[in-house]
mmCIF file of C-alpha atoms in Angstrom:
data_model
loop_
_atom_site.group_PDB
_atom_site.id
_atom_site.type_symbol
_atom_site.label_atom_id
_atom_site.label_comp_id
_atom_site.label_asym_id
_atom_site.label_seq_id
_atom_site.Cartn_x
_atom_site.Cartn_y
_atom_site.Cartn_z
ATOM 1 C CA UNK A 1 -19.449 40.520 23.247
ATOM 2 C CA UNK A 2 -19.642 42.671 20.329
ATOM 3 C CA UNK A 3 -20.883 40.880 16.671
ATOM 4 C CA UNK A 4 -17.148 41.029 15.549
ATOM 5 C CA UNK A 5 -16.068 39.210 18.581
ATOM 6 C CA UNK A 6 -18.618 36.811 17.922
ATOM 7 C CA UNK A 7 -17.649 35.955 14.579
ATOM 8 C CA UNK A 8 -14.385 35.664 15.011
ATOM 9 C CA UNK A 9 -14.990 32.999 17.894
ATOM 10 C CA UNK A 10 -16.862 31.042 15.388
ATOM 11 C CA UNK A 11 -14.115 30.855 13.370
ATOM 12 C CA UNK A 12 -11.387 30.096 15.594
ATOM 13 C CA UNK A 13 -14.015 27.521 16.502
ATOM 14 C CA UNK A 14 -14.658 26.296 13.362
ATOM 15 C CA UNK A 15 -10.585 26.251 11.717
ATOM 16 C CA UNK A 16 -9.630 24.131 15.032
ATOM 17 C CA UNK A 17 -12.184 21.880 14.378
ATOM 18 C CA UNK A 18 -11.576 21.505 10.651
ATOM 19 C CA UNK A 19 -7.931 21.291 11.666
ATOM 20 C CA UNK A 20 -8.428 18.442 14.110
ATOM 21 C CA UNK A 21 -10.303 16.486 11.398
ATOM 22 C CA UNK A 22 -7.873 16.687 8.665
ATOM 23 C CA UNK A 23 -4.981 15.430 10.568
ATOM 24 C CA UNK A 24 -3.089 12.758 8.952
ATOM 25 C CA UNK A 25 -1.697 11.398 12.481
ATOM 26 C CA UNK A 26 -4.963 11.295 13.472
ATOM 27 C CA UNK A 27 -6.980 7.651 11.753
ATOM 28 C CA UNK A 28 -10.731 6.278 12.915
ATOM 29 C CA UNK A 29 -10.607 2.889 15.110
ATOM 30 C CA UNK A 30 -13.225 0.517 14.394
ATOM 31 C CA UNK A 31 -15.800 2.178 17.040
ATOM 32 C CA UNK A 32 -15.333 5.105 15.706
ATOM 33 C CA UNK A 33 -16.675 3.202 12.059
ATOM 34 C CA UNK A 34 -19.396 1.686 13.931
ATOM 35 C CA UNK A 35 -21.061 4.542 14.139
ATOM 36 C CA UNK A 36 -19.753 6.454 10.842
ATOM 37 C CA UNK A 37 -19.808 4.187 8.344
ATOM 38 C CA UNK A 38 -21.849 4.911 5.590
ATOM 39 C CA UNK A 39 -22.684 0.994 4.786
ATOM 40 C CA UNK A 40 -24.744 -1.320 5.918
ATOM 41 C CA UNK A 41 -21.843 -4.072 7.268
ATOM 42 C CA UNK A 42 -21.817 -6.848 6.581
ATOM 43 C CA UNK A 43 -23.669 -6.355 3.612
ATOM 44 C CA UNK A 44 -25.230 -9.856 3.518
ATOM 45 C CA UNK A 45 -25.014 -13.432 5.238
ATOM 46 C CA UNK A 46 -22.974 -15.151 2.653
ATOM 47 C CA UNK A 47 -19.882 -17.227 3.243
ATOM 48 C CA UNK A 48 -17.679 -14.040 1.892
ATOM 49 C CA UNK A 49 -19.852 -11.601 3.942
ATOM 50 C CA UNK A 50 -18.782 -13.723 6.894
ATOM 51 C CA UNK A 51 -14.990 -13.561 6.142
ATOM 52 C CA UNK A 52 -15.395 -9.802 5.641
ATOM 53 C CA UNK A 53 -16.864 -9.148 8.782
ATOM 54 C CA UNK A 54 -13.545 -11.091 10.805
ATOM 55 C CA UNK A 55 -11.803 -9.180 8.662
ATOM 56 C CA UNK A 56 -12.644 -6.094 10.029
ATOM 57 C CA UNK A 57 -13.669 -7.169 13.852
ATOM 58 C CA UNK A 58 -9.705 -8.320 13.766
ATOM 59 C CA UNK A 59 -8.059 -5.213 11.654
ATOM 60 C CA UNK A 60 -11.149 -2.152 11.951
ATOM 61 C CA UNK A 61 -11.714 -1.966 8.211
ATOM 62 C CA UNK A 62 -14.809 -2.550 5.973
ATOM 63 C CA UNK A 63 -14.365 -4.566 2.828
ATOM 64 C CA UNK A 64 -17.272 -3.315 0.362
ATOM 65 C CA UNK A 65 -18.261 -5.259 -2.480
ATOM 66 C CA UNK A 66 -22.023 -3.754 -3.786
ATOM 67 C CA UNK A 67 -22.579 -0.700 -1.739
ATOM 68 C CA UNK A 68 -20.425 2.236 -2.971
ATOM 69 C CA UNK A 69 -21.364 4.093 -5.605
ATOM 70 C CA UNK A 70 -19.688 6.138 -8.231
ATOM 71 C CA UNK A 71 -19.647 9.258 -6.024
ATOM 72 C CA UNK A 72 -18.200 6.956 -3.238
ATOM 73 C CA UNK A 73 -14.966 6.003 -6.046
ATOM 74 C CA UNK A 74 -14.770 9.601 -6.754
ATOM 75 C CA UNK A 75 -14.335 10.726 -3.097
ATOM 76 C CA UNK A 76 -10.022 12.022 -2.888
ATOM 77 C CA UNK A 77 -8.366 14.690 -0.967
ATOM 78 C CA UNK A 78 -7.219 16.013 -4.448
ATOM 79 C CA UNK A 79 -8.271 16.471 -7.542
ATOM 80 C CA UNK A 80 -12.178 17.706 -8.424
ATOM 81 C CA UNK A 81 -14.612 15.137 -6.837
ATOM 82 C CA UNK A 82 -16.101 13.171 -10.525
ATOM 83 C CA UNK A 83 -13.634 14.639 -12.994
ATOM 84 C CA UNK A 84 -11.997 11.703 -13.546
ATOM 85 C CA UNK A 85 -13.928 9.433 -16.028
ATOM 86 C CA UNK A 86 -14.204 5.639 -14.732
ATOM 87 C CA UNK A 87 -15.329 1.961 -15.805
ATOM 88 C CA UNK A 88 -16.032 -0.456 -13.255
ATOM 89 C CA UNK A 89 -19.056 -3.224 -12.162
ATOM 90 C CA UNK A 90 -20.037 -4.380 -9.058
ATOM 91 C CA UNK A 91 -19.084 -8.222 -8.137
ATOM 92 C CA UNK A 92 -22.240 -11.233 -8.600
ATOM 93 C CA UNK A 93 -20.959 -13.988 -9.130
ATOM 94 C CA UNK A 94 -20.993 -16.184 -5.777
ATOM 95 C CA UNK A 95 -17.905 -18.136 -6.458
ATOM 96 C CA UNK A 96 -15.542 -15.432 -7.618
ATOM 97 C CA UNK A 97 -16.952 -13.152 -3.920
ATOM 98 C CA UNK A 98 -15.663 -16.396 -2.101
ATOM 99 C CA UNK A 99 -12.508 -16.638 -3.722
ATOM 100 C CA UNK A 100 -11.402 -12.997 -3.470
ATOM 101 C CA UNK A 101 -12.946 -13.273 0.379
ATOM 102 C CA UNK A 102 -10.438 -16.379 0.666
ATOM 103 C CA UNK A 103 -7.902 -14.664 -1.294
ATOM 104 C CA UNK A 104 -7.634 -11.270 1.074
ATOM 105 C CA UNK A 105 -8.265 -13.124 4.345
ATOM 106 C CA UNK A 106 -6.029 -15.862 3.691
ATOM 107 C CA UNK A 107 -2.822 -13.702 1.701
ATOM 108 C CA UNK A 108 -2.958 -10.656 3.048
ATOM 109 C CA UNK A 109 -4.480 -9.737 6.464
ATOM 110 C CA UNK A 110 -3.103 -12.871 8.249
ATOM 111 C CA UNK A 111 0.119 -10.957 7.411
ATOM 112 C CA UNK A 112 -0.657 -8.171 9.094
ATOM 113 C CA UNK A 113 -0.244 -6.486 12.990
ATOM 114 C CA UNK A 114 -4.123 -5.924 13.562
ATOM 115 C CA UNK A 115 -3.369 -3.348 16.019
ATOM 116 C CA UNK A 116 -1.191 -1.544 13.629
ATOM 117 C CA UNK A 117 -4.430 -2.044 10.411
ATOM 118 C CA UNK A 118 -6.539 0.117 12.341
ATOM 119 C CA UNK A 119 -3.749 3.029 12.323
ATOM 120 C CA UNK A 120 -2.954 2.452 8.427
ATOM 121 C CA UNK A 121 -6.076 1.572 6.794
ATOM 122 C CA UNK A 122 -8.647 4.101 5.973
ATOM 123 C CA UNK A 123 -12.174 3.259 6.774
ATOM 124 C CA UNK A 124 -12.773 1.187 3.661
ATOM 125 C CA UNK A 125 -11.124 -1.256 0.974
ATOM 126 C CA UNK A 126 -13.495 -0.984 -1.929
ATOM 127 C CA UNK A 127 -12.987 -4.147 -4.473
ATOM 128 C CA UNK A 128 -14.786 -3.147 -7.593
ATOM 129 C CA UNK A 129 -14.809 -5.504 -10.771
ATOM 130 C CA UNK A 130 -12.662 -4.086 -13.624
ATOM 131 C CA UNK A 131 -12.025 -0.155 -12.582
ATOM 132 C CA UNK A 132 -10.256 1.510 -15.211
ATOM 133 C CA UNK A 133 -9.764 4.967 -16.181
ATOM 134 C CA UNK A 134 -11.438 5.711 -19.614
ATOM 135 C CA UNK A 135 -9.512 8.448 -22.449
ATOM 136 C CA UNK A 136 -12.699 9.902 -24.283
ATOM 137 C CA UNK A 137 -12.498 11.728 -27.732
ATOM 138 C CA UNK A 138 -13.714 14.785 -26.810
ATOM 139 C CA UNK A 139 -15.988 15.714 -29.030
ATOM 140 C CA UNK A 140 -17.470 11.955 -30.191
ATOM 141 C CA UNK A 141 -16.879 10.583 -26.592
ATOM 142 C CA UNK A 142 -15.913 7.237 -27.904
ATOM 143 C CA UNK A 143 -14.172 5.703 -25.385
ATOM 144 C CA UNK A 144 -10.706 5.864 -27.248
ATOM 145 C CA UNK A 145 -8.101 3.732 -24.722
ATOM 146 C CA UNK A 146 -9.028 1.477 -21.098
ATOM 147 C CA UNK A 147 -6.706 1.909 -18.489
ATOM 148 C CA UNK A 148 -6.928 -0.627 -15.492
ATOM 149 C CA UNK A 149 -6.798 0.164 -11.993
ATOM 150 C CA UNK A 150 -6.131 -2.599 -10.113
ATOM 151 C CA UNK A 151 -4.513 -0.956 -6.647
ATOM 152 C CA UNK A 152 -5.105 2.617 -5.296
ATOM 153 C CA UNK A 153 -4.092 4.138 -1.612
ATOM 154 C CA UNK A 154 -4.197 7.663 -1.983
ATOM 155 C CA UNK A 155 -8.223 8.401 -1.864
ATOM 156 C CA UNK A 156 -10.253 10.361 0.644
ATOM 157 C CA UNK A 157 -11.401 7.412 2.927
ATOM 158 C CA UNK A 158 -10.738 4.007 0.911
ATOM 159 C CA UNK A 159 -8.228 1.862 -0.669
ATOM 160 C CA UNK A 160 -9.422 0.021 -3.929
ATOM 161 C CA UNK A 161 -8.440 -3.318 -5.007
ATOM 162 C CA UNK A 162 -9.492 -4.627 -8.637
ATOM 163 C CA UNK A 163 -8.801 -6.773 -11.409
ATOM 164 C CA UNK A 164 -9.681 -6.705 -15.172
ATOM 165 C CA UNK A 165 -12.397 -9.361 -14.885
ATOM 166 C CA UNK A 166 -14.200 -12.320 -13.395
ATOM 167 C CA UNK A 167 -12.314 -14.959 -16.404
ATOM 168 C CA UNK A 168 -9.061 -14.267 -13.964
ATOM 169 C CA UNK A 169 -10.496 -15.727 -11.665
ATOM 170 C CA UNK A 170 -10.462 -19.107 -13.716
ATOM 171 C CA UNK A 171 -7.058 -18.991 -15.206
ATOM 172 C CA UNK A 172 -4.418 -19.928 -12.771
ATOM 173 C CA UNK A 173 -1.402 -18.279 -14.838
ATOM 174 C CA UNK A 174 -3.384 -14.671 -15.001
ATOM 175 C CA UNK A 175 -4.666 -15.053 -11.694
ATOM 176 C CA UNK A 176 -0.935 -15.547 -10.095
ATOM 177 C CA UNK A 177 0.429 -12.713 -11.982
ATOM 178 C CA UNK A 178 -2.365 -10.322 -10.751
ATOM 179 C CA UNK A 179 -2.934 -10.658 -7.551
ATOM 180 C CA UNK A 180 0.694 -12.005 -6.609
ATOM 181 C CA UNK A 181 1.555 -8.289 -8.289
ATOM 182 C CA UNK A 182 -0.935 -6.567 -6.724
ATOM 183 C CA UNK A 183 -0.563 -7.931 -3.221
ATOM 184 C CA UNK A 184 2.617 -7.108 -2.968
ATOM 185 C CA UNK A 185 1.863 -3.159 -3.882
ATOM 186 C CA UNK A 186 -0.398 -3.662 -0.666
ATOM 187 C CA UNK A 187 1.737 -4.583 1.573
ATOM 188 C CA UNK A 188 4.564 -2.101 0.102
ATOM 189 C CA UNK A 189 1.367 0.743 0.935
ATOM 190 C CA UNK A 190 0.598 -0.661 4.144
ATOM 191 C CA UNK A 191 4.707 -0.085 4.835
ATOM 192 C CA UNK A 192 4.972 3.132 3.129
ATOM 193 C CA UNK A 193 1.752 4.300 5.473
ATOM 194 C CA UNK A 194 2.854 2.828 8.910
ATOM 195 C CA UNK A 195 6.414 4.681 8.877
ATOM 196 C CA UNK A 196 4.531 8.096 7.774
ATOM 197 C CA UNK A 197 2.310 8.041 10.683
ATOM 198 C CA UNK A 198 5.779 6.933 13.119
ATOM 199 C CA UNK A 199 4.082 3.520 13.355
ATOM 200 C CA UNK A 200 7.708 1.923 11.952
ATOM 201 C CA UNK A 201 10.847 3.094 12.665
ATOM 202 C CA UNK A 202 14.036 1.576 11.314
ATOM 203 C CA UNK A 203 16.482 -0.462 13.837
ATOM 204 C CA UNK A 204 18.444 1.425 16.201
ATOM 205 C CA UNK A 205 21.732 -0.126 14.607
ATOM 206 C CA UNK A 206 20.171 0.073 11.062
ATOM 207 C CA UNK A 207 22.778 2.105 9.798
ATOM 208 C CA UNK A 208 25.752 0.847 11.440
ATOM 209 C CA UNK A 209 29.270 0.544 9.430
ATOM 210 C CA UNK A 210 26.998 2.425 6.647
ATOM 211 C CA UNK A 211 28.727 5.682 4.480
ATOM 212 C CA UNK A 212 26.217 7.796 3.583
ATOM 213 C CA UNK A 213 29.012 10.577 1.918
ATOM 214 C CA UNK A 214 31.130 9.115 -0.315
ATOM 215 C CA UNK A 215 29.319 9.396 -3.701
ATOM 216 C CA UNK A 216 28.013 5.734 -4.905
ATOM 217 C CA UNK A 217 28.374 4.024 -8.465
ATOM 218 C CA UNK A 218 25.833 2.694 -9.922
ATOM 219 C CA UNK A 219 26.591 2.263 -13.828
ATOM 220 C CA UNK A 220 26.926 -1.401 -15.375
ATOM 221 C CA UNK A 221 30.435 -0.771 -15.789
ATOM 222 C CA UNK A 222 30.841 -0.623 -12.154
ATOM 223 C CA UNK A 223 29.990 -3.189 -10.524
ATOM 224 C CA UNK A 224 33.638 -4.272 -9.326
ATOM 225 C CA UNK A 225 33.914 -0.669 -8.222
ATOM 226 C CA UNK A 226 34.080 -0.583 -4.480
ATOM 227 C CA UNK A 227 32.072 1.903 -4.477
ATOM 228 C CA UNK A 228 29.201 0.475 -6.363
ATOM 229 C CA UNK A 229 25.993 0.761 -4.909
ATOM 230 C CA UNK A 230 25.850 -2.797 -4.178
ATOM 231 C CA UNK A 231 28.984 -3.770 -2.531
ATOM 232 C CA UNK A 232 28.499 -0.813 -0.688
ATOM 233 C CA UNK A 233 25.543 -2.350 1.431
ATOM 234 C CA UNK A 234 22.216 -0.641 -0.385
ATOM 235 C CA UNK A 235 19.510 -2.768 -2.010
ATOM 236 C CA UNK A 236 17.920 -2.047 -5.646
ATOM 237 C CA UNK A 237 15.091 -0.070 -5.902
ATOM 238 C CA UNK A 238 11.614 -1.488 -6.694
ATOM 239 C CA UNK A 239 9.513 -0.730 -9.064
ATOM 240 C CA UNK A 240 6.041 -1.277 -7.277
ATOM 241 C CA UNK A 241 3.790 -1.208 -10.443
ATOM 242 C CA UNK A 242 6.253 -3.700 -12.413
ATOM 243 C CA UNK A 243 8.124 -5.523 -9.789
ATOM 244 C CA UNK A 244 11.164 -5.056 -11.338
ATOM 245 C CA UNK A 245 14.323 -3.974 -9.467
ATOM 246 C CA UNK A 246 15.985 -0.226 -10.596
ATOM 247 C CA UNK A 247 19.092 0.728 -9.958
ATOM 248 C CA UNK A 248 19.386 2.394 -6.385
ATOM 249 C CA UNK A 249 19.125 5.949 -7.516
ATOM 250 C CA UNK A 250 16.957 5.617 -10.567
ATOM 251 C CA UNK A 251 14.446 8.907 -9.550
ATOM 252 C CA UNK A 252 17.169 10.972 -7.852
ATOM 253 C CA UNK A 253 19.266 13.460 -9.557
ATOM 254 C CA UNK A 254 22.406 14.031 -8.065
ATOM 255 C CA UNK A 255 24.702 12.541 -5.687
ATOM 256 C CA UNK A 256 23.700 14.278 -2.776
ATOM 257 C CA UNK A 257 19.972 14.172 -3.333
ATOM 258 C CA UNK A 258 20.687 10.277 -3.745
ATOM 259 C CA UNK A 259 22.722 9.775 -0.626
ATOM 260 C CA UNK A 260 20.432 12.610 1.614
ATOM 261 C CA UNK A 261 17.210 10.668 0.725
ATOM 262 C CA UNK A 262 19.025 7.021 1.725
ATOM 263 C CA UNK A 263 19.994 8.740 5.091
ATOM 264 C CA UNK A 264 16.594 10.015 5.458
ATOM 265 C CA UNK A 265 14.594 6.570 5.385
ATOM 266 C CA UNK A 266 14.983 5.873 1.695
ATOM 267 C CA UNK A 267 17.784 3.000 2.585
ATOM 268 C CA UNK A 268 15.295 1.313 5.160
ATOM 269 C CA UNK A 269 12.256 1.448 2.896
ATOM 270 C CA UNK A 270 14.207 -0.010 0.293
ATOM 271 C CA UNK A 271 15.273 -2.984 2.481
ATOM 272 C CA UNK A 272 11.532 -3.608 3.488
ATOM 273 C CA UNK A 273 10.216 -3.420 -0.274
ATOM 274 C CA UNK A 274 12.922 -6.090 -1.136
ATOM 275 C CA UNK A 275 11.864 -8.271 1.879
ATOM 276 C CA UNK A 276 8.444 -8.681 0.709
ATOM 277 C CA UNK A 277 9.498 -8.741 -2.896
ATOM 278 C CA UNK A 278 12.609 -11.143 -3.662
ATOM 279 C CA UNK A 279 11.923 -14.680 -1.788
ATOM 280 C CA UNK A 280 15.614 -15.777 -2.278
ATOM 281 C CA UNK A 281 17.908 -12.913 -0.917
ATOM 282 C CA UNK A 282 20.684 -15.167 -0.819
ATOM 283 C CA UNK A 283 20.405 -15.954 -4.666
ATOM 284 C CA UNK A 284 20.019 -12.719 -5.345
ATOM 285 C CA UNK A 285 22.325 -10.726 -2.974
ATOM 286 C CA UNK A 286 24.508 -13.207 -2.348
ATOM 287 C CA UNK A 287 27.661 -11.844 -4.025
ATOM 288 C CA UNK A 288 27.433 -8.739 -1.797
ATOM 289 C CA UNK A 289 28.666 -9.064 1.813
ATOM 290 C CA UNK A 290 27.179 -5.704 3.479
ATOM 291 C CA UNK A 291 23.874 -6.894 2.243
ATOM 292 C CA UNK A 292 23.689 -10.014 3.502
ATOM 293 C CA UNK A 293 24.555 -8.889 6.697
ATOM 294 C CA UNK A 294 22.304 -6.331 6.921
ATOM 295 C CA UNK A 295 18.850 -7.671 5.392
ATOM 296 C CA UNK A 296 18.898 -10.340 8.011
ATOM 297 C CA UNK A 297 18.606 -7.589 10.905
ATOM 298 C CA UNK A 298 15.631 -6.077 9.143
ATOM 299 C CA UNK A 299 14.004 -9.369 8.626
ATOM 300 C CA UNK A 300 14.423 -10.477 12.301
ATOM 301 C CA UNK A 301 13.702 -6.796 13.464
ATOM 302 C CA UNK A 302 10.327 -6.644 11.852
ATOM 303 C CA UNK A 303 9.089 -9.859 12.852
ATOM 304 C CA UNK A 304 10.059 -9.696 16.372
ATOM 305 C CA UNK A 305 8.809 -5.595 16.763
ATOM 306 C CA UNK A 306 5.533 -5.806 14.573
ATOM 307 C CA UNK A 307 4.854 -9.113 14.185
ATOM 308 C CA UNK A 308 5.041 -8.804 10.577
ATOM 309 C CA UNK A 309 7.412 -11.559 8.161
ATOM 310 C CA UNK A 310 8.193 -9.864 5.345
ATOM 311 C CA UNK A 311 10.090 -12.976 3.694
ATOM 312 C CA UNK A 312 7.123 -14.833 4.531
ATOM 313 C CA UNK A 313 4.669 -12.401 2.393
ATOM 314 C CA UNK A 314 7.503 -12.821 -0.574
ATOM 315 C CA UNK A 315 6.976 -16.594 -0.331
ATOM 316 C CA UNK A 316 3.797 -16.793 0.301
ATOM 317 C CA UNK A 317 4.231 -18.775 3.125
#
């Protein structure tokens, strides 16, 4: 075999295996974290250390609390690895590691298919104490504004959860609105993840007796219109960060971009979302026929297929 031969092997050799690594259909099971990880887990004995490790013998991920570093919050599949410029502290305090331990275990994974957490979740949830993204003067490098980062999903190996700081953990009214808010934008992740990896697929009668054609109203002066997006059987849009409910369409731009992206999984997506969301369908929906008729198959659909209650996340039940 001649040198050019040679080299050419090694890369074929090398592009499939970079290839094979990088696919997105392609996650690490727990074993394969066993022997990756770049943590020692559990990372102690405590009460919360205890919880964590459950946590991840049932649903294959590590929850890291003291052992990441700032290179480990930098690590993303875009972007320059440290060019963003971050605040954030490790958690200490005994009582508030038990709480959050209580809080994850207890309102969020017992929601969730285990086998279908080792598919979505990346090898690590990272729960750092106040992240926020800092806007420096550029020449004084006073730090000029905070911005808080209390949920992210789209880094190299790790989902982050966070909150401002350890005084929520001690006022009932802030707590509720933080992690109420930012459970939720979990669980709409977890969603958004499983049905891009084929994990969830919609109903096989999902879109039965639905028009996806004839352009849809949406404007406040239509709402007796026949045709308005309501009556005709499509939930509002919701705004993950605020919790508030857009019109259907809100980031589209014209009626067939609106109606091609409802056909294309936008309509089912938006059902889920308002399942774990809105806790009273009926006393929100209940004016509008289609919808009522149709959330109910989605509900029973998901519990029955994945195991997963969506109206029992919005409740909190």
């Amino acid at each position: 075999m001649t040198t050019k031969n040679i080299y050419i092997t090694l890369f074929i050799a090398v592009f499939a295996l970079f290839s094979y690594s990088c696919d997105d259909s392609e996650t690490l099971e727990s074993s394969d974290i066993d022997t990756m990880s770049r943590f020692e887990f559990p990372e102690g004995s405590n009460e919360w250390d205890k919880i964590f490790k459950d946590i991840y013998e049932e649903h294959g991920v590590q929850i890291i609390y003291k052992g990441f570093t700032e290179s480990d919050l930098n690590k993303s599949w875009t972007g320059t690895p440290g060019a963003g410029t971050f605040e954030w502290r490790h958690y200490t305090n005994p009582d508030t590691l038990t709480q959050l331990a209580h809080y994850l275990n207890d309102s969020i994974f017992r929601y969730l298919n285990p086998e279908m957490s080792r598919k979505v979740f990346y090898p690590y949830i990272y729960i750092p104490q106040g992240y926020a993204s800092l806007f420096i003067h550029p020449t004084t490098g006073a730090i000029l504004s905070r911005t808080p980062q209390v949920f992210i999903s789209e880094k190299m190996d790790f989902w982050l959860l966070s909150v401002k700081n350890e005084a929520i953990f001690h006022n009932e009214s802030a707590y509720q609105y933080t992690f109420v808010s930012t459970r939720k934008r979990l669980f709409a992740a977890y969603l958004t993840t499983a049905i891009n990896r084929g994990l969830i697929v919609p109903p096989s009668d999902f879109k039965e007796g639905m028009d996806y054609t004839t352009p849809i109203k949406e404007g406040t002066a239509d709402v007796d219109d026949e045709n308005y997006f309501l009556r005709r059987g499509f939930v509002n849009r919701i705004n993950l960060i605020s919790g508030s409910y857009d019109r259907v369409f809100t980031t589209y731009t014209s009626g067939a971009i609106k109606l091609d992206n409802l056909n294309n999984g936008e309509d089912f997506k938006n059902y889920l979302f308002a399942l774990i969301y809105e806790p009273d369908m009926v006393g929100r929906y209940g004016i509008y026929p289609n919808i009522l008729k149709r959330y109910p198959k989605v509900q029973d659909y998901m519990k029955l297929q994945y195991g997963i209650d969506l109206q029992a996340i919005a409740k909190g039940e």
